[in-house]
Every structure is written in C-alpha cells, then in structure tokens.
Short mmCIF file of C-alpha atoms and ligand atoms in Angstrom, two decimals:
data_model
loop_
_atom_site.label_atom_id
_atom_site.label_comp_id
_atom_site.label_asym_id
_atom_site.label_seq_id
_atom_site.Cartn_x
_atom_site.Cartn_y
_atom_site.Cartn_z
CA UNK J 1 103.25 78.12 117.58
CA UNK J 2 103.44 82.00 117.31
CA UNK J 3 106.46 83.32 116.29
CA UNK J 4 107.55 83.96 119.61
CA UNK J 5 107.62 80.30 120.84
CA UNK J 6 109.63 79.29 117.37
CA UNK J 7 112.02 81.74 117.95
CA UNK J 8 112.44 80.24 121.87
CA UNK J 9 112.64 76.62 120.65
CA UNK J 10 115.12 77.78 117.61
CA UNK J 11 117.24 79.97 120.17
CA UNK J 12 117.64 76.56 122.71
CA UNK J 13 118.58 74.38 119.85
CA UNK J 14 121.30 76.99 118.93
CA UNK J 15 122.16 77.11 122.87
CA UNK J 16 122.29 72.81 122.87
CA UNK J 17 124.31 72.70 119.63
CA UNK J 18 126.80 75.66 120.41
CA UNK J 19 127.52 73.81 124.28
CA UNK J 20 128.36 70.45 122.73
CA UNK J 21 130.26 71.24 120.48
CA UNK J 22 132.42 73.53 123.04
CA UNK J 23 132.27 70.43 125.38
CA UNK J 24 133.75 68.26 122.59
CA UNK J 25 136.16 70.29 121.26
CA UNK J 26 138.33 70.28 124.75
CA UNK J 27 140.07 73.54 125.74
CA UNK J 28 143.34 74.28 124.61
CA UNK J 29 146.13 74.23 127.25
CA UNK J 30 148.73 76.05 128.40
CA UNK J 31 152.35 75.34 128.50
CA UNK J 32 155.21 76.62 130.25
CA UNK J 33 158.74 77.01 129.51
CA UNK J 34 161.61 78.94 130.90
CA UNK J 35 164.09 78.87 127.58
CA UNK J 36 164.40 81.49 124.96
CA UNK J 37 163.13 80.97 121.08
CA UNK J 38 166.03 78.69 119.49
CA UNK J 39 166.81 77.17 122.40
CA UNK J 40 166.81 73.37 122.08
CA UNK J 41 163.69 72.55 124.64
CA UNK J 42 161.37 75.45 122.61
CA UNK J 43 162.00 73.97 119.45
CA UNK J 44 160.97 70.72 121.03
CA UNK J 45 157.80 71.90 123.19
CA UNK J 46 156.73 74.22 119.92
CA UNK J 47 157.30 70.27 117.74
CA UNK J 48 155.66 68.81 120.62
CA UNK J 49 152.42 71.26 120.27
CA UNK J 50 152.22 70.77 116.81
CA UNK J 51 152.22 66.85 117.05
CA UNK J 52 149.89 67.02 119.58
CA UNK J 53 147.17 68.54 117.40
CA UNK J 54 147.95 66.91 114.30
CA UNK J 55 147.90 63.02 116.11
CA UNK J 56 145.01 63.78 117.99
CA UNK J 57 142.97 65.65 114.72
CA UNK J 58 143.03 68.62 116.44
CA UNK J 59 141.58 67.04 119.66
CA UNK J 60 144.46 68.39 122.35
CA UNK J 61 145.87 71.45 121.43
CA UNK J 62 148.90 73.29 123.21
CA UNK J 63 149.95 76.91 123.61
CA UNK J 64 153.03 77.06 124.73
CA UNK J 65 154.84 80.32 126.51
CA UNK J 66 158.29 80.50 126.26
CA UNK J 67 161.00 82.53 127.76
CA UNK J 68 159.29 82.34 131.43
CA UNK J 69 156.45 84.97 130.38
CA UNK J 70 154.10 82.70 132.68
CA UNK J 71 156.60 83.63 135.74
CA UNK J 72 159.46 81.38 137.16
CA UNK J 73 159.95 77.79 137.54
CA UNK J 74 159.07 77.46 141.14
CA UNK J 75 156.12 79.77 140.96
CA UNK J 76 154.62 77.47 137.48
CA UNK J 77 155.35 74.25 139.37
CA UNK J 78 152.76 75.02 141.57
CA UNK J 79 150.99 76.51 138.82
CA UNK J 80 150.85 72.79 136.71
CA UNK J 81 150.25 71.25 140.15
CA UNK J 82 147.09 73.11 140.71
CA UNK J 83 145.92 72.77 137.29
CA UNK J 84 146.40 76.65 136.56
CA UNK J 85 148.67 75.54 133.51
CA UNK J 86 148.65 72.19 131.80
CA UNK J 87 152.00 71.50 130.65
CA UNK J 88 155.15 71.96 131.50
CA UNK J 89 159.05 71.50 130.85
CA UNK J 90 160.92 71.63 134.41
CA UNK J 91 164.15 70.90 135.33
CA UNK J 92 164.25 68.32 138.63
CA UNK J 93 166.71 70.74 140.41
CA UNK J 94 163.87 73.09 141.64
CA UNK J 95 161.04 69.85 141.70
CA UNK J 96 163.42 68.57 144.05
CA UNK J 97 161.69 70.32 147.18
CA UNK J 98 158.55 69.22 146.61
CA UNK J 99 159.32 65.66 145.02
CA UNK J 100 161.66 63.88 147.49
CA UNK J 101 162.46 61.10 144.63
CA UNK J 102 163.65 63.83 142.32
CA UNK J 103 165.80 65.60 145.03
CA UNK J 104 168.48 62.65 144.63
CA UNK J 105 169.50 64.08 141.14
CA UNK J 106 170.75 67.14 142.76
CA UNK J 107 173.05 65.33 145.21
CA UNK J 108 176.68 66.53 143.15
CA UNK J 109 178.35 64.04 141.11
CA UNK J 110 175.85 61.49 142.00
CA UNK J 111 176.14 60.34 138.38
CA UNK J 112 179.21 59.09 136.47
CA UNK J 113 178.76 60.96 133.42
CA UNK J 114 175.70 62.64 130.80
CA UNK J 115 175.21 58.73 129.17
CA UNK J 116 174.99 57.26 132.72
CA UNK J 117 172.35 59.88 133.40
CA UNK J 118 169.92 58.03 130.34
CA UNK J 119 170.54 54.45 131.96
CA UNK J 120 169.38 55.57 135.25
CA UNK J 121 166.01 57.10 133.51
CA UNK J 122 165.33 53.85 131.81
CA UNK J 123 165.57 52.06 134.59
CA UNK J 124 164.01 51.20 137.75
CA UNK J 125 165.06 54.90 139.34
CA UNK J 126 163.10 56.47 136.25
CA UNK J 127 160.40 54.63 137.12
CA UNK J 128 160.83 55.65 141.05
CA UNK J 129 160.80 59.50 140.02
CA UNK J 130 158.13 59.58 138.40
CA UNK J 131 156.01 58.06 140.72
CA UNK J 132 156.87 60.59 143.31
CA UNK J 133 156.28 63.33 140.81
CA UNK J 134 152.89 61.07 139.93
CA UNK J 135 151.99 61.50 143.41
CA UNK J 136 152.86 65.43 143.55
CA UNK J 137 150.31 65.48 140.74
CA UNK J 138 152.93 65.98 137.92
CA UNK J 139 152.88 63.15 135.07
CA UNK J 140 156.28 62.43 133.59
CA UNK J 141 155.13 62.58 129.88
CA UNK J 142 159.26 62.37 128.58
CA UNK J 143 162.75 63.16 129.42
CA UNK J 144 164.59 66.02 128.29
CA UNK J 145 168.07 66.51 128.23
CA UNK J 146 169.72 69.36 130.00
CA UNK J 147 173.86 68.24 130.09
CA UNK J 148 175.89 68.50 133.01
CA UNK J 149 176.18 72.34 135.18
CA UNK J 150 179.68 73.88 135.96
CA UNK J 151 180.98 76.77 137.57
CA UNK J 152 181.51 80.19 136.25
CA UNK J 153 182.01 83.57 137.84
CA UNK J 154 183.17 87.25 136.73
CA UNK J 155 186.28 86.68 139.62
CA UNK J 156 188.69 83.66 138.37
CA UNK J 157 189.01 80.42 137.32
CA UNK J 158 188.20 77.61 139.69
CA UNK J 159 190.55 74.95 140.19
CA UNK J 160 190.02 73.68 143.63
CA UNK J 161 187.16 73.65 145.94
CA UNK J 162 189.48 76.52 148.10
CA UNK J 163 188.59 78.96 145.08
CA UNK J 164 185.08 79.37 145.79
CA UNK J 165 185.78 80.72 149.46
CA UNK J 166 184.07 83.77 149.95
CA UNK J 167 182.21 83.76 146.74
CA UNK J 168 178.73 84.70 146.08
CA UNK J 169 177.46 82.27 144.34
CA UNK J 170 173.73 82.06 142.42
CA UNK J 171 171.97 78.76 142.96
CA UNK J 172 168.66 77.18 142.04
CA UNK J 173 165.69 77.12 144.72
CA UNK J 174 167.09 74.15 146.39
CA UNK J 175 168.58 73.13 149.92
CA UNK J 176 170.85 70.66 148.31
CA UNK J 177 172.40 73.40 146.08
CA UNK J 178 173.05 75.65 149.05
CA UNK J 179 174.49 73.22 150.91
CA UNK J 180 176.54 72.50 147.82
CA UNK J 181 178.29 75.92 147.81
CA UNK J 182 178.17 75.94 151.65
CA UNK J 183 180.38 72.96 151.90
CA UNK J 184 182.98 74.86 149.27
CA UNK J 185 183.28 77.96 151.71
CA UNK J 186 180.82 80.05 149.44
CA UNK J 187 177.79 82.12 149.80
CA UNK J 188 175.16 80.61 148.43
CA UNK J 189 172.17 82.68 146.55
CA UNK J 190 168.89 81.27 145.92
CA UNK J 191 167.72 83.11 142.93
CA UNK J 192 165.56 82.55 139.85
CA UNK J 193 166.64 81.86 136.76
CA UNK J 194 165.45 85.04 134.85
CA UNK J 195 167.84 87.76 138.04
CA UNK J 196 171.15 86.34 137.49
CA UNK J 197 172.11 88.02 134.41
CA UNK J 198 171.86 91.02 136.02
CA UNK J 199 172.92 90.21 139.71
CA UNK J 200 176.07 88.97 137.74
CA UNK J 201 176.08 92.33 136.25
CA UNK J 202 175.93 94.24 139.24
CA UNK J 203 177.94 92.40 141.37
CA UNK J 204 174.98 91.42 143.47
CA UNK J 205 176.53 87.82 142.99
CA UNK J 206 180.19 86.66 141.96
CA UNK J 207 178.86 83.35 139.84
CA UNK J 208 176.58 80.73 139.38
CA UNK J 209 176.29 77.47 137.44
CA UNK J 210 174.82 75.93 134.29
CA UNK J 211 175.34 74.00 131.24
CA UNK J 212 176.92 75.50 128.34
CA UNK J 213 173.66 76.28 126.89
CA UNK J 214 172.14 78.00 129.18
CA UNK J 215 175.57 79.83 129.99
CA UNK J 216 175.44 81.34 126.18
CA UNK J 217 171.26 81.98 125.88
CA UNK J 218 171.22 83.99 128.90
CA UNK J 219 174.06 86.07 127.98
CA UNK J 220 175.75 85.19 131.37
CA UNK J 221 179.24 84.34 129.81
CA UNK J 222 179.56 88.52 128.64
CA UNK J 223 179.19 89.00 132.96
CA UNK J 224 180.73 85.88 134.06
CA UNK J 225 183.58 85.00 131.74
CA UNK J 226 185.61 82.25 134.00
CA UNK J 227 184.00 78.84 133.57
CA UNK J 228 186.02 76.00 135.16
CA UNK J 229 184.25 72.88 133.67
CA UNK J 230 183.53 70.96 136.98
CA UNK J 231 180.79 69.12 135.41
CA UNK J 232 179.06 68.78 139.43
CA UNK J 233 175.41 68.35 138.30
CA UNK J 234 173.70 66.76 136.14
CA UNK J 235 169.83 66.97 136.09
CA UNK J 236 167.98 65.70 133.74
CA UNK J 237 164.50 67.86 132.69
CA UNK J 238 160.61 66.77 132.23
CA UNK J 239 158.23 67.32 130.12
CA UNK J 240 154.83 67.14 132.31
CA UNK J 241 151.61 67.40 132.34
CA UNK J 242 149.09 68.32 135.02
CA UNK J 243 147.62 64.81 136.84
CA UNK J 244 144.02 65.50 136.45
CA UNK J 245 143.93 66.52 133.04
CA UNK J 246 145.92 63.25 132.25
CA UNK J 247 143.46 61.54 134.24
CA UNK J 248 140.48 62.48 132.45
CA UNK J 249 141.96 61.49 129.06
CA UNK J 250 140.39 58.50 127.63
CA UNK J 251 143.14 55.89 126.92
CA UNK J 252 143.91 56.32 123.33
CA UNK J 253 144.10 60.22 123.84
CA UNK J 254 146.78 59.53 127.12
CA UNK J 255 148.49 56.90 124.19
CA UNK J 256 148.71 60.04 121.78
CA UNK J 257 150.19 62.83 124.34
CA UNK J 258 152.89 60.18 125.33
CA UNK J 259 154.19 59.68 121.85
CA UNK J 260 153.86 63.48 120.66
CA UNK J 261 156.09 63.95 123.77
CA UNK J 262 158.65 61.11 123.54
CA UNK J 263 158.99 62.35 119.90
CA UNK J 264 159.32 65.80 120.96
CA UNK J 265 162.23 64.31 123.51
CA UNK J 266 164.07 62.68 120.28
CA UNK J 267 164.12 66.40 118.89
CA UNK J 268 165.03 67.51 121.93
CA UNK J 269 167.79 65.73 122.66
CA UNK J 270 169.58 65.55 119.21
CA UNK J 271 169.03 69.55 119.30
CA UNK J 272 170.63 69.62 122.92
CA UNK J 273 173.94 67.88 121.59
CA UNK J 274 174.52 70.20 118.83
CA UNK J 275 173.66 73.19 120.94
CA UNK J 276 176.21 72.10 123.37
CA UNK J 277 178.91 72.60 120.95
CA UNK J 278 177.69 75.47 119.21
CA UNK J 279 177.55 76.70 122.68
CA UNK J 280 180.78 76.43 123.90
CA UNK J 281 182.61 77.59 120.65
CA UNK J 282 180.64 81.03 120.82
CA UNK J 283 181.21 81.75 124.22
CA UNK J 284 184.62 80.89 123.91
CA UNK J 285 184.84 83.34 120.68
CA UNK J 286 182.89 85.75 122.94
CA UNK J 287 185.34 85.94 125.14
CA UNK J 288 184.98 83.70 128.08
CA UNK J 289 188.06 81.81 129.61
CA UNK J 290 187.50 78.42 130.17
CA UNK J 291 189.75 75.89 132.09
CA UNK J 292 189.14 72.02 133.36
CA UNK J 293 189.26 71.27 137.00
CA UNK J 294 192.94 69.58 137.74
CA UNK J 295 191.65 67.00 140.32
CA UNK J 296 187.91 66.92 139.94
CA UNK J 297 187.82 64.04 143.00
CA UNK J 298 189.03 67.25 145.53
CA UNK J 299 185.24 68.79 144.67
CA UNK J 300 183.45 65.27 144.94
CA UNK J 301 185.00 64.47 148.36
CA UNK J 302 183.41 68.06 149.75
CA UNK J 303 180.54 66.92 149.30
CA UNK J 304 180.44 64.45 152.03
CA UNK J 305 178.58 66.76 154.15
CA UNK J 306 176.05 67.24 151.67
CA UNK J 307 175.46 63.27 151.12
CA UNK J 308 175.15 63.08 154.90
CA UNK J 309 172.87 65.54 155.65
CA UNK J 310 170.44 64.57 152.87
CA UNK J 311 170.99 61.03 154.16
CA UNK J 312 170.38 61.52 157.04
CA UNK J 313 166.95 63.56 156.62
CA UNK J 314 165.79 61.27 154.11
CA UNK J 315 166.60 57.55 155.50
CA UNK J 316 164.36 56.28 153.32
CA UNK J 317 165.51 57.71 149.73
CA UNK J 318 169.31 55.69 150.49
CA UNK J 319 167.88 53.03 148.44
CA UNK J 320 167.43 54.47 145.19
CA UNK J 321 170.74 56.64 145.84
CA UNK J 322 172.39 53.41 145.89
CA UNK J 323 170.55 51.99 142.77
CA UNK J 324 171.60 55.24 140.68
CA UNK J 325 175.52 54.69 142.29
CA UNK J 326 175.21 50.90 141.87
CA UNK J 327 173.81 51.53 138.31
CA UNK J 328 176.68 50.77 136.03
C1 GTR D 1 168.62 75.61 133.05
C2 GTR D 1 167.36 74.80 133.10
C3 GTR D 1 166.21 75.66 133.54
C4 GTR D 1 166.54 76.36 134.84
C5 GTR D 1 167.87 77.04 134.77
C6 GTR D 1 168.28 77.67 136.11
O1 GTR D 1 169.70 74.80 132.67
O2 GTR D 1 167.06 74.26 131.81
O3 GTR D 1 165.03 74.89 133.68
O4 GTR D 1 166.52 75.40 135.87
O5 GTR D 1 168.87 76.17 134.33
O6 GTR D 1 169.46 77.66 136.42
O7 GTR D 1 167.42 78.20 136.80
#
C-alpha cells in the first residue's frame, strides 16, 4: 500500500468510528417552557433535565428554554407536534383546540376544587386525555400543577358576573374562554401569554385571569391590582414529549423519561404550593386589592351557555364531562 491508499483506509476508519459514535450518542433535545427562572415548573423541567441525563448515563439529554424564548405556547405546540422541539410543559387551556379530550378542562367550574382536579387525573379521565393528546402526537410524560385562575383587572373588584360588562378582558387561545367572558357581558381578547403585561399597561385590555403565580411572575398585579378570587378554572399542565421520539425509544429508555418526569412532577408540585402562598402575600404587600366573590354559584350558573354550546358541538365528549362531574 503506498502511502496514499493508507492514508484513504485510515481516513474511512476515522469517518466509520466518528458516525457511530454520533449515531449512539442520540441528539440532545429541546424543551420548551413559557415560565420565568424561579418559577415552580423551571425549577422542575431544569430537575427534570438533569435526571434525565444522570438515569439514562448521559443517554437522553435535555436543553430546556425557559421564559418562552422558543415563541408562544400555541406556536411550540405545533412545534413538539411536528417534532421541531422535543419536550414540552403546556398548559391544556390552549391544547384544548387541537385535543378535543383536553378541551373539557376549560369548561368553568367543571371541577369542585384544586384536590378534585388530582382524582380526575388518576383516573379513568386522565387516562382519556392523554390518549387524545397520544393521538395529536403529544405523550403525556406527567402532570403538573398549575392551581385554579381568577379574575383581575386595573378597573374594580368583581363581585358578580354584572361587573365584567363591558370589560376587556385577556383570554387564552381558546373558544371556550371567549365564550366564557362572552356569557359575563365582556369583551373577550385572545392574546398570548407574553402581550398582556403590557396591553394591561396600556389599556389595550381592562383584565385577564390566572393563578396567583402567574399573577405575581409576570408583574401583572403592578397593572391590574383588583383580583376577585373567583377560582373559575382550573387546568391542570403537561409535561410532554414529542410521539415519535417516544416511539423510537427502546423500552427501558421510555421506563427512564417517565420516572425523571413523574419525579420532576413531585418537585413540581410541592414547589407550586409554596409559590402559591408566597405569591399571594407579595402581591398583596405590592399593592393589589383582593376580595372573594360573595355568591360564587351567580358566575357558575352563566355558564350555562357555555356548557351548551360545547355540548352541543361535541356530543360525543358528554361522557367524560359527566365522569369528571360524577367523579367524587
Ligand atoms: C399560566 C400557564 C401558562 C400559560 C399562561 C397564560 O398559568 O402556566 O402555560 O397558559 O397561564 O395565561 O397564557
């Protein structure tokens, strides 16, 4: 061989060995989440990343980008759909659309309270969502918490569904939600997540609606200081994962993902009580006025429309609505 032909044969083994070990050391994905560093879900997905690589030997590994760098929630739905990003943490609220199963958790006051919310999941209706978000090509790795949404606004305190006549009102890329403030005599504002604080600002809408968490990370409570604790929704949040990727996982790797998640959703969850209170004392030291809602069964009997409406477009979901109601 002249040293021409070694250097060929030497240069192809480098080329063989280089491509297999870049085939077995698989890619590393990319995550998505909305929520700002601190907040209880990044501490989670950041845990959940770091469990990930350390149970799998470095195997799977995660990047996650937070505060909604990777653009907004309905935009990175498709996004993990498609396979563009691998993981995700989404609230159901905007899955609902594309997930009919989903969709019933943003029918208003559909559940009794933020425990009944964990009895439905563990159930036979958990099971039923995330088969339709299985067959939207989302795998339902864990559950996250996300607490129950009220009202606030930078106008006064709501006490009766009369209150929110006229007002502009910010809601999440959802029919349901829409109809929601339609049915109160407001005008609702499909916006993301990452606009309101500003629209609040600027007057471009009166309020909106979260969780106390959210309420205090985004700032929202220094432009929105009346929040009347109506307690309407409560939508529980996923942590997902793109179905092909989860697919092509050999059965011991798909056994490792699932328990890095459900012990990021441990973290997650213990995080998301404390934050709640933390939450409410500082925006309540910061200066927002907060009042319950006097006869909270006024709000859940305008939504009647709402119920029959979604009923009556999707016959077929009145089953599991009635096994979340029937749920005790
Ligand atoms: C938060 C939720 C986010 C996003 C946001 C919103 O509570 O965790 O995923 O849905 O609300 O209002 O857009």
């Amino acid at each position: 061989m002249n040293w021409l032909k070694k250097f060929a044969v030497l240069a192809l083994a480098i080329a063989v060995m280089v491509g297999f070990s870049v085939s077995a050391q698989a890619k590393e994905w990319k995550g998505w989440n909305i929520h700002v560093p601190g907040y209880p879900n990044t501490v989670a997905l950041d845990k959940f990343a770091d469990l990930l690589s350390e149970k799998s030997g470095g195997k799977m590994t995660l990047k996650m980008y937070h505060s909604g760098t990777l653009g907004s929630q309905p935009d990175a739905i498709e996004q993990v759909r498609v396979g563009a990003l691998e993981i995700a943490n989404f609230s159901l609220g905007p899955l609902g659309p594309i997930v009919p199963e989903a969709n019933v958790v943003s029918l208003p006051f559909i559940f009794k309270d933020t425990d009944h919310v964990w009895r439905v999941l563990d159930g036979k209706a958990g099971e039923m969502i995330s088969e339709g978000c299985a067959k939207k090509g989302l795998i339902v790795l864990a559950w996250y918490d996300a607490g129950a949404r009220s009202f606030y606004n930078s106008k006064k305190a709501i006490n009766k569904p009369a209150d929110v006549t006229g007002m502009k009102v910010r809601v999440m890329n959802n029919d349901l939600y829409s109809g929601m403030i339609s049915a109160l005599g407001g005008n609702p504002s499909p916006m993301a997540f990452a606009e309101v604080y500003q629209s609040l600002k600027t007057g471009v809408v009166d309020g909106a609606e979260n969780n106390w968490p959210s309420y205090e990370s985004t700032g929202h409570y220094e432009v929105a200081k009346y929040y009347s604790n109506s307690q309407h929704l409560i939508i529980p949040e996923i942590l997902a994962i793109n179905a092909d990727v989860y697919n092509k996982l050999s059965a011991g790797d798909q056994k490792i993902l699932r328990a890095a998640a459900q012990e990021s959703a441990v973290v997650q969850r213990d995080l998301w009580k404390k934050r709640e209170k933390a939450s409410e004392t500082k925006v309540k030291e910061g200066g927002a006025v907060v009042n319950e809602i006097p006869e909270k069964s006024a709000f859940q009997a305008a939504m009647k429309p709402v119920y029959d409406k979604f009923l009556a477009a999707n016959p077929g979901l009145k089953p599991l609505v009635k096994l979340i109601q029937e749920t005790p």
